[in-house]
Coordinates of C-alpha atoms in Angstrom, one line a residue:
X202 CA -25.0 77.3 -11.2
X203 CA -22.9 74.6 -13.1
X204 CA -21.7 71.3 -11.9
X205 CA -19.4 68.5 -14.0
X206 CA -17.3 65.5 -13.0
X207 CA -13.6 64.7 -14.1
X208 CA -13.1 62.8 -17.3
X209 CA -12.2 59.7 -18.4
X210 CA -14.5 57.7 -15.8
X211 CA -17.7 55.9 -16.6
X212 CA -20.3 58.0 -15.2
X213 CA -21.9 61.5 -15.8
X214 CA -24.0 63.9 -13.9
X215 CA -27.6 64.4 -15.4
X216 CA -29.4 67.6 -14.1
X217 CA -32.9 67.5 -12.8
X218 CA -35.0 70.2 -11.3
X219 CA -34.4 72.9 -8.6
X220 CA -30.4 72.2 -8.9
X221 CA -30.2 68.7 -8.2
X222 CA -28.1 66.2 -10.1
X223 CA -28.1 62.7 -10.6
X224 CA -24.7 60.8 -10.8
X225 CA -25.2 57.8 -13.0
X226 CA -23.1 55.5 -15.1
X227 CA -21.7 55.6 -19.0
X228 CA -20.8 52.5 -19.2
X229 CA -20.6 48.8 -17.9
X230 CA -18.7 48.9 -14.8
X231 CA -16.1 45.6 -14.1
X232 CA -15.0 45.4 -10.8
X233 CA -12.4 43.5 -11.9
X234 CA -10.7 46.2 -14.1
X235 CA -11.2 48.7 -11.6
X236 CA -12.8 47.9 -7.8
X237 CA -12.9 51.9 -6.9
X238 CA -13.1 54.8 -8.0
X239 CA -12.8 58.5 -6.6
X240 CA -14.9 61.0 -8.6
X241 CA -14.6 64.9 -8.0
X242 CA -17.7 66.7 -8.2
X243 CA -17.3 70.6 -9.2
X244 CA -19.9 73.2 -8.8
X245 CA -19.3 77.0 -9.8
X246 CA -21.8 80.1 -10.0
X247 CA -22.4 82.5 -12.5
X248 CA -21.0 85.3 -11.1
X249 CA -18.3 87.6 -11.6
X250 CA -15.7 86.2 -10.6
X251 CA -17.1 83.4 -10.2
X252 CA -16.6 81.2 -7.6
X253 CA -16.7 77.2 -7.0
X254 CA -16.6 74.4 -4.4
X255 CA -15.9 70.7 -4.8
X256 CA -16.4 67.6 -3.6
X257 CA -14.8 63.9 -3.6
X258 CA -17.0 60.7 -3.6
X259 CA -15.4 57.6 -3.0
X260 CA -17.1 54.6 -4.8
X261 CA -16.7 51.1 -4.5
X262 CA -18.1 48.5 -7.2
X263 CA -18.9 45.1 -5.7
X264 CA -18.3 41.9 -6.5
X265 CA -20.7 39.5 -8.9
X266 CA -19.9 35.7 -9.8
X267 CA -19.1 36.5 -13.1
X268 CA -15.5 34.8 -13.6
X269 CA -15.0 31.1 -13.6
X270 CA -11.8 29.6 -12.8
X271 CA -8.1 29.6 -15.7
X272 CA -6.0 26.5 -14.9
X273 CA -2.5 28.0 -15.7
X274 CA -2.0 25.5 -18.2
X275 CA -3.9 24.5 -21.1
X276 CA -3.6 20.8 -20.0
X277 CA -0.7 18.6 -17.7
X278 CA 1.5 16.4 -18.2
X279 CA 3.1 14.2 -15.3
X280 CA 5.2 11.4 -14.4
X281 CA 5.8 8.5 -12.2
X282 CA 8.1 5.7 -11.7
X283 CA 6.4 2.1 -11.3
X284 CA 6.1 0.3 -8.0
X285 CA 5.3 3.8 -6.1
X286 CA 4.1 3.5 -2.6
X287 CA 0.1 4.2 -2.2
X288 CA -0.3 7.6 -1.3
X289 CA 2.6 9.6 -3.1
X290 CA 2.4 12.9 -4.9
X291 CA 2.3 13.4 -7.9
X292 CA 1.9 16.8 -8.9
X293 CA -0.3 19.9 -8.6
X294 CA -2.8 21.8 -10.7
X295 CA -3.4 25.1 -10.1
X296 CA -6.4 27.9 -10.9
X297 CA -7.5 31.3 -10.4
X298 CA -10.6 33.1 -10.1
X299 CA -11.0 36.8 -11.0
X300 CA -13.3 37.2 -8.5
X301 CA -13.1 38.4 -5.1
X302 CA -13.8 36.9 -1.5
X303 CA -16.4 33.8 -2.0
X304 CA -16.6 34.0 -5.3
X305 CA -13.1 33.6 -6.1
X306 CA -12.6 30.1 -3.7
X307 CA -11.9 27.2 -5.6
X308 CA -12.1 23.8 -5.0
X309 CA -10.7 20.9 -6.9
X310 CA -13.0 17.8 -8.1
X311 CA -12.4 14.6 -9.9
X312 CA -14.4 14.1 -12.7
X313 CA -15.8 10.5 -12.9
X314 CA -14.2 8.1 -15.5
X315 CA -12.5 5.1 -16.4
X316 CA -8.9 3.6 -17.2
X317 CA -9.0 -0.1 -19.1
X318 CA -12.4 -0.6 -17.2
X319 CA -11.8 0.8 -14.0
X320 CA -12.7 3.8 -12.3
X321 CA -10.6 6.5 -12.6
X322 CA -10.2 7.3 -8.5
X323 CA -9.0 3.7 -7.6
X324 CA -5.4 5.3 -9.3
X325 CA -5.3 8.7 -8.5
X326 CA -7.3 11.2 -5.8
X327 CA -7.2 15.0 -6.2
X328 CA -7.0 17.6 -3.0
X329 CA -9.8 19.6 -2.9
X330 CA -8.3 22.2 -1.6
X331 CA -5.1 22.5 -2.9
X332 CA -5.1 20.4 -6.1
X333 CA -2.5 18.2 -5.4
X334 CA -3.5 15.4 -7.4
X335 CA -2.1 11.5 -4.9
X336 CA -1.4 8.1 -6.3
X337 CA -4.1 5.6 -4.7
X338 CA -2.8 2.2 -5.5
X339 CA 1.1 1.1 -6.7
X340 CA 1.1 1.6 -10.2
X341 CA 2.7 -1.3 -12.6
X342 CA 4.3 -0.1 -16.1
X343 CA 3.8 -3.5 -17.7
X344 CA -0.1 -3.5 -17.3
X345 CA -1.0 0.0 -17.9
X346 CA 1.8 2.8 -19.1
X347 CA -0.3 6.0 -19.2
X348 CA -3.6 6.7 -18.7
X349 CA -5.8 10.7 -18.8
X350 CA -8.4 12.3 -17.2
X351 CA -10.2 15.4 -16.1
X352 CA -10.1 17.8 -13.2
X353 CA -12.9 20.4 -12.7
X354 CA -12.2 23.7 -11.1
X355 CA -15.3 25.2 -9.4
X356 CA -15.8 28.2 -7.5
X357 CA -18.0 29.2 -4.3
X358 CA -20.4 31.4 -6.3
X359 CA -23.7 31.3 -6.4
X360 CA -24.8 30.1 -9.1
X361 CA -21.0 28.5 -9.1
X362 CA -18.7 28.6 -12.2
X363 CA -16.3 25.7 -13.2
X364 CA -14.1 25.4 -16.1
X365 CA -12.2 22.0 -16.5
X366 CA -8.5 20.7 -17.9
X367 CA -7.0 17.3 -19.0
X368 CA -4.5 15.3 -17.0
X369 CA -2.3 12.7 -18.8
X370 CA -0.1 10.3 -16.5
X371 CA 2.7 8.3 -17.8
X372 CA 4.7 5.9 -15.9
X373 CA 8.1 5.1 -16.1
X374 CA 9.3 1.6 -16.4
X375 CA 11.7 0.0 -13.6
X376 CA 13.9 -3.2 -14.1
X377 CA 12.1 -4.8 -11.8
X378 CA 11.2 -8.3 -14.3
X379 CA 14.2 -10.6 -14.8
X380 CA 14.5 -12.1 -18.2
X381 CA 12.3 -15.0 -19.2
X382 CA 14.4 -17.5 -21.4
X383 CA 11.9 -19.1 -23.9
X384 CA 14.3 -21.5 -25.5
X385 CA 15.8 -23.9 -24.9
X386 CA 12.8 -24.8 -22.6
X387 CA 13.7 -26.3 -19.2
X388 CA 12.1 -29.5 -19.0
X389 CA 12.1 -31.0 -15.1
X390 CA 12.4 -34.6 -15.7
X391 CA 13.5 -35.5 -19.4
X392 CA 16.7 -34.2 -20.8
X393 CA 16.7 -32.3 -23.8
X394 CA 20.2 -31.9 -26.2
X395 CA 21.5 -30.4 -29.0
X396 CA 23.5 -32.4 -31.5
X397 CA 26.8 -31.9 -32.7
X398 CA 28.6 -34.1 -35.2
X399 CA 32.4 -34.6 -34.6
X400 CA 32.8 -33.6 -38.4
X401 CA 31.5 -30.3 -37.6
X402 CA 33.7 -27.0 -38.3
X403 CA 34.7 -24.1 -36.6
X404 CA 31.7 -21.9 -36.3
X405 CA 29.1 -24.0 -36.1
X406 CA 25.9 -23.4 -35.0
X407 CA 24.3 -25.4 -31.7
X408 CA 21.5 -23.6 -31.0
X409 CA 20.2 -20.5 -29.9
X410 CA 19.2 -19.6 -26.8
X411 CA 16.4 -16.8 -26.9
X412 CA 15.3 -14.7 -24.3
X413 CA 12.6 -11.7 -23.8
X414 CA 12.1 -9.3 -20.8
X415 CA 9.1 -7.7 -20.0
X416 CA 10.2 -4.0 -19.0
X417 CA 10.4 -1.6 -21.9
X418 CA 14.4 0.5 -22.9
X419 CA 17.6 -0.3 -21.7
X420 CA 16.1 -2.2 -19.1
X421 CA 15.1 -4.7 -21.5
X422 CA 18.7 -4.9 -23.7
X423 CA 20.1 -8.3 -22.8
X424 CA 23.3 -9.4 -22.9
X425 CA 24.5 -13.2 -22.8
X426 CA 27.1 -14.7 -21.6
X427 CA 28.8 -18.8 -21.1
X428 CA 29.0 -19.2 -17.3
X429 CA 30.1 -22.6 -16.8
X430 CA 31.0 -25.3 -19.6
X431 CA 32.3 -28.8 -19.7
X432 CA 34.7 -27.7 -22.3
X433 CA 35.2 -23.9 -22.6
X434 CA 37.8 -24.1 -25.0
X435 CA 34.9 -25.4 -27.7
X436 CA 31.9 -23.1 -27.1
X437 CA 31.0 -19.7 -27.2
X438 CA 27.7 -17.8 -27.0
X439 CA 27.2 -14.1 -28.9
X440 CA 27.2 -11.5 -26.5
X441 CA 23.9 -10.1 -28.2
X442 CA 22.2 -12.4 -30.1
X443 CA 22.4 -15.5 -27.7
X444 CA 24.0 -18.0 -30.4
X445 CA 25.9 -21.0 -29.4
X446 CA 28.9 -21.8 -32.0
X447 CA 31.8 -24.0 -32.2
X448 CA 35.4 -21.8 -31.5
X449 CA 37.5 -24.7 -32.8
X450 CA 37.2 -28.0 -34.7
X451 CA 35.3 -31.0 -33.0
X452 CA 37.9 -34.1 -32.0
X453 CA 37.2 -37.0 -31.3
X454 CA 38.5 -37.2 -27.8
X455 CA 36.0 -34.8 -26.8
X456 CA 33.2 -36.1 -24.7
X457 CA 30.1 -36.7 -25.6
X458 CA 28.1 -35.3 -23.3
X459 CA 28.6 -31.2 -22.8
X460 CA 27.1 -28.6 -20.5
X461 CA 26.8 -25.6 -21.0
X462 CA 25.5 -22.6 -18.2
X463 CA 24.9 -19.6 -20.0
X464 CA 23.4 -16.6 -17.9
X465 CA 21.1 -13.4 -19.3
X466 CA 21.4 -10.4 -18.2
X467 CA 19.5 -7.4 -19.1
X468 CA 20.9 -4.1 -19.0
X469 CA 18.9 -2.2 -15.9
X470 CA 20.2 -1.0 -12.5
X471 CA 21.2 -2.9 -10.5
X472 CA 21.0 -5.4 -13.4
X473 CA 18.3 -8.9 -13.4
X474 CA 19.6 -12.0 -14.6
X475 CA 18.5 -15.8 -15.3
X476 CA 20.4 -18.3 -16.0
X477 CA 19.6 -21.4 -18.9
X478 CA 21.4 -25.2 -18.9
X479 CA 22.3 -26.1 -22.0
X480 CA 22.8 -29.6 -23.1
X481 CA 25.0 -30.6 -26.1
X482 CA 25.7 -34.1 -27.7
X483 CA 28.6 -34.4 -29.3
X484 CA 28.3 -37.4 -31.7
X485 CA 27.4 -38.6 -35.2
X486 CA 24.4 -41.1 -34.4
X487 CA 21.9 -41.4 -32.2
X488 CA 22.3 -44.4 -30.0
X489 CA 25.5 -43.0 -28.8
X490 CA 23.6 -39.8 -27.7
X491 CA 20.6 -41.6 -26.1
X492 CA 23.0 -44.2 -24.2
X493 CA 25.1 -41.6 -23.0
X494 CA 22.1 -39.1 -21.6
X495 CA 19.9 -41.9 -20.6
X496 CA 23.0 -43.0 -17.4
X497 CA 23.5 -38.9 -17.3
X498 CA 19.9 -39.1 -16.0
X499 CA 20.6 -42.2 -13.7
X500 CA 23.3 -40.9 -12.0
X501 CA 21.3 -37.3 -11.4
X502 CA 18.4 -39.5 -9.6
X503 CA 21.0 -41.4 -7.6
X504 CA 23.0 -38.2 -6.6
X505 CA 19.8 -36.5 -5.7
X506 CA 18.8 -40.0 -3.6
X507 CA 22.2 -39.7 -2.0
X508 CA 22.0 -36.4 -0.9
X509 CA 18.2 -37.0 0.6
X510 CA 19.2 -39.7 2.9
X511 CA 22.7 -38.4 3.8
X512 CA 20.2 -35.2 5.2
X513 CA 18.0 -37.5 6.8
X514 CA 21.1 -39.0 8.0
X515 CA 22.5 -36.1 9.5
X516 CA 19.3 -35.3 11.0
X517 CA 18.7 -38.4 13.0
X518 CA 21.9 -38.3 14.6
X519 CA 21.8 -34.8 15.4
X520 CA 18.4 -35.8 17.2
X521 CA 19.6 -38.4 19.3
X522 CA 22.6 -36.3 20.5
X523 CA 20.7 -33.7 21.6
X524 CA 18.4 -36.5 23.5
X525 CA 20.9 -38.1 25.4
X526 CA 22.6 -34.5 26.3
X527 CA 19.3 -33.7 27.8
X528 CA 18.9 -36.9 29.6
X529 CA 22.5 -36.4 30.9
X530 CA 21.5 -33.4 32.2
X531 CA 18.7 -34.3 33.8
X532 CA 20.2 -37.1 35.5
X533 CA 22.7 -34.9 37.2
X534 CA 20.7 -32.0 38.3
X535 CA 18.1 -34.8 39.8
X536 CA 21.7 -36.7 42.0
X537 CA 22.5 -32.9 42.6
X538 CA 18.8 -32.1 44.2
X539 CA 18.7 -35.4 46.3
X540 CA 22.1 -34.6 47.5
X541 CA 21.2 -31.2 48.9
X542 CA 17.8 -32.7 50.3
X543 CA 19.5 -35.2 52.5
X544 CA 22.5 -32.7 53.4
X545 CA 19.4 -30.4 54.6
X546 CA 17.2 -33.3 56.7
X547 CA 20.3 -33.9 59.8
X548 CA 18.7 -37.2 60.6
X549 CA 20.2 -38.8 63.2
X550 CA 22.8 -41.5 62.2
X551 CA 21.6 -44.9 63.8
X552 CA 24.1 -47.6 64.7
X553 CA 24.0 -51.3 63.3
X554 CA 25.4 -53.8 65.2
X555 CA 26.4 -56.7 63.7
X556 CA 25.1 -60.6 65.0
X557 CA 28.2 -61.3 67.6
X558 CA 29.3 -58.1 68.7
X559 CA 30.8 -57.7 71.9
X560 CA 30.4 -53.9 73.3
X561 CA 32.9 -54.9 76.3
X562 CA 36.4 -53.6 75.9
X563 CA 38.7 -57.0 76.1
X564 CA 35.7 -59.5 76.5
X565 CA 34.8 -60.8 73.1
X566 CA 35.1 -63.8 71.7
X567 CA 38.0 -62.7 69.5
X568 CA 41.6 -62.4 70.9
X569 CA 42.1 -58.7 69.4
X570 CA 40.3 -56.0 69.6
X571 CA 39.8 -53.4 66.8
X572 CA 38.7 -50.1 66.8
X573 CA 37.6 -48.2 64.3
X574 CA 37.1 -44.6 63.8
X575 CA 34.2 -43.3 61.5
X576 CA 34.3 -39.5 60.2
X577 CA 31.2 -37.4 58.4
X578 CA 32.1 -35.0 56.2
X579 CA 30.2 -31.9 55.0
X580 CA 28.8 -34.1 51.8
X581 CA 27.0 -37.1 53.1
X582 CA 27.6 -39.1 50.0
X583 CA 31.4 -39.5 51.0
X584 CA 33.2 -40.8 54.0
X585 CA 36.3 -41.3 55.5
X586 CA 37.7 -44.2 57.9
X587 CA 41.2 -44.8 60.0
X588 CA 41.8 -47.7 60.7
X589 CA 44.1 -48.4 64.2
X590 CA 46.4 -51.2 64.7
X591 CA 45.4 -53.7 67.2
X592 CA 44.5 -53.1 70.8
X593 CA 45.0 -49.4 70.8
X594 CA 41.9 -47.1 70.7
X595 CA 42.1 -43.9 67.9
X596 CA 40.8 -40.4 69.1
X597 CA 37.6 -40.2 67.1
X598 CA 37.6 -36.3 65.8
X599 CA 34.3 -35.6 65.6
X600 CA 33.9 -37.5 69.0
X601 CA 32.1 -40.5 68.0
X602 CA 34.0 -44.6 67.5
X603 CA 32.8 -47.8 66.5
X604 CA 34.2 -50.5 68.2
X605 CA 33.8 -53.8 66.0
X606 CA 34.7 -57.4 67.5
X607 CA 35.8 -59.7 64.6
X608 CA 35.2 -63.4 65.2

C-alpha cells in the first residue's frame, strides 16, 4: 500500500511501521499567511487495477504573539489654531496588529516627556482606545508654536509587543494681539513734541511712529493711517512705514501747537488696531514751544477738573431728587392710610356746644334764630354745610341739625 498528500503545502507524510504514517511539517508555518489548510490524504494498493481511497483533514494553525503593531504612517503631522477650547480633537493615530483575537488589541499610550520644561500631557492626552490624540490646556502661538512627541502602540500579548511613532504639533497663529506702538512713547503727565521749523519744506520729516505686533504673517502687516489732525492739509503719515512728513510748505499763520491721531492697524480678521497722539511744535526756538505746551497742559488739568466736579455735580442733584420723590411719596401713602383707618373706625360724632347756647327754639338771648344743617360725606376729611336764612328750619338730609344761638 502507498499513501502521499497533495503538493505545494508545508507538510509530508513519513512512513513508520505496520502501515502507519506520520503527517508532519516542511516548513515554518505562519498563521498569518495562511490560518488553514485542507490537506488530502491518498492511499492506493498494489493491485491490479488498483484501487484507492482518500481522505480530507482540515487544519487550523493558531495564533502566537509574534506581530507588534504598524502605525500607518511613518510619523504625523497636525495642526491647531491658537486659543482652542480645552478638550478639542486634534487628530487620530491609527495601528494594526497582524495578529489575531487578543493578540492583535491595541491600545494607545503616551510616552512621558517634556515641552520647554513641562510635561508633555499637561498639552495633549491620547485615547487609549482609539488613539484620538485631545488638547488639555488652550494653546497660545506666541509662547510655544510647535512642539513633538511619541505615542506607543502596544498589544494584548503576552509577552506584549509595542512599536512607537513621532507626533509633531504646530499651531497656527490668530490675530488675537493688537499692535504695540513703541514710539513715540505715551508719557501720562508730561507732554512730549516734535519740532518743526516754519522754514521747513515740503516733505519733511517729523517723526516716525513705529509699531510691532506680536502675532506672526499677515496678521502682523500693519498699515497706518492720520485719524484726526489739527491741520490735515499739512501732515501725512506713509501708509506702510509710519512716517510723518510735511504735504505743503510751513506758513507762518499756522499754529504752533498741532495734533496729530494716527491709528495702526494690522492686517488680520476682523482687523486689531491702536491708536498713537502725536504732538508737533511748529516753531523756530524753543521758548515759543515750551510756552505754548506748558498752558496746552494747564488747560488739560483744568478741563479734566471741570469735568470731575460737573459729575459730581450731576450726581448730587440727581441724589436729592430722588430723596425728596421718595419722601413725597411716603407722605401721601401715610395721609392715604390714616384716611382709610378713620373711614373704617364709625365712631360716633359727639356734639360741642358752645358757652351760651340756647337749645330752646325762640328763647335765646339773641333775637334770631339760625339753623344750620351739617352733612357727612363718604370721606371724613371733607364736609359740606347749608346755611338757612333766618328763622326758618332746613330739612337736615341725613336727618341730623345743629341749631346755634348767636349772641
Amino acid at each position: 500500500m502507498k499513501c502521499f498528500i497533495s503538493e505545494n503545502i508545508p507538510f509530508i507524510l513519513k512512513t513508520t511501521s505496520n502501515n502507519f504514517y506520520s503527517l508532519v511539517t516542511d516548513s515554518e508555518l505562519d498563521r498569518e499567511l495562511s490560518s488553514e489548510y485542507n490537506i488530502t490524504v491518498t492511499c492506493s494498493d498494489e493491485g491490479v487495477p488498483s484501487l484507492s481511497s482518500s481522505v480530507t483533514l482540515t487544519l487550523q494553525i493558531s495564533d502566537v504573539n509574534d506581530n507588534a503593531p504598524v502605525f500607518e504612517r511613518s510619523s504625523y503631522e497636525a495642526y491647531i489654531v491658537e486659543n482652542n477650547t480645552p478638550g478639542l480633537s486634534i487628530f487620530t493615530v491609527k495601528a494594526t496588529d497582524a495578529d489575531w483575537n487578543q493578540n492583535a488589541r491595541v491600545s494607545y499610550i503616551l510616552e512621558d516627556s517634556s515641552v520647554n520644561g513641562v510635561p508633555v500631557s499637561s498639552y495633549v492626552s491620547v485615547s487609549a482606545d482609539s488613539g484620538v490624540i485631545h488638547a488639555v490646556r488652550s494653546l497660545d502661538y506666541e509662547h510655544i508654536k510647535d512642539f513633538h512627541f511619541r505615542v506607543k502602540a502596544q498589544d494584548g500579548g503576552s509577552p506584549p509587543l509595542s512599536s512607537n511613532v513621532t507626533v509633531k504639533i504646530l499651531i497656527q497663529d490668530q490675530n488675537d494681539n493688537p499692535p504695540q506702538v513703541l514710539y513715540p512713547v505715551q508719557t501720562g503727565g508730561s507732554v512730549v513734541a516734535e519740532m518743526v521749523p516754519r522754514s521747513a519744506d515740503v516733505g519733511y520729516l517729523v517723526t516716525k511712529v513705529v509699531a510691532v505686533d506680536v502675532d506672526s504673517g499677515q496678521n502682523a502687516w500693519l498699515s497706518y493711517k492720520l485719524q484726526k489732525a489739527t491741520d490735515r492739509a499739512l501732515f501725512e503719515v506713509g501708509l506702510q512705514n509710519g512716517e510723518i512728513r510735511t504735504i505743503r510748505q510751513v506758513s507762518d499763520k499756522d499754529a504752533v501747537k498741532q495734533r496729530l491721531t494716527v491709528i495702526v492697524e494690522d492686517n488680520g480678521q476682523p482687523s486689531r488696531s491702536a491708536t498713537v497722539i502725536v504732538n508737533v511744535a511748529v516753531a523756530d526756538s524753543f521758548p515759543e514751544v515750551l510756552s505754548e505746551f506748558t498752558d496746552f497742559t494747564h488747560d488739560k488739568e483744568y478741563k479734566d477738573n471741570l469735568t470731575f466736579y460737573l459729575v459730581l455735580a450731576l450726581a448730587v442733584v440727581s441724589f436729592l431728587f430722588i430723596t425728596c420723590l421718595v419722601v413725597i411719596i411716603s407722605v401721601k401713602i401715610y395721609r392715604w392710610r390714616q384716611s382709610r383707618i378713620l373711614y373704617q373706625s364709625k365712631l360716633p360724632v359727639i356734639p360741642y356746644y358752645p358757652p351760651r347756647y340756647s337749645d330752646t327754639l325762640g328763647t335765646g338771648t339773641l333775637p334770631h334764630v339760625y339753623n344750620y344743617e351739617v352733612c357727612r360725606t363718604t370721606d371724613s376729611r371733607k364736609s359740606d354745610c347749608k346755611f338757612g336764612r333766618a328763622g326758618i328750619n332746613m330739612t337736615n338730609v341725613f336727618g341730623a341739625s345743629v341749631l346755634i344761638n348767636v349772641m
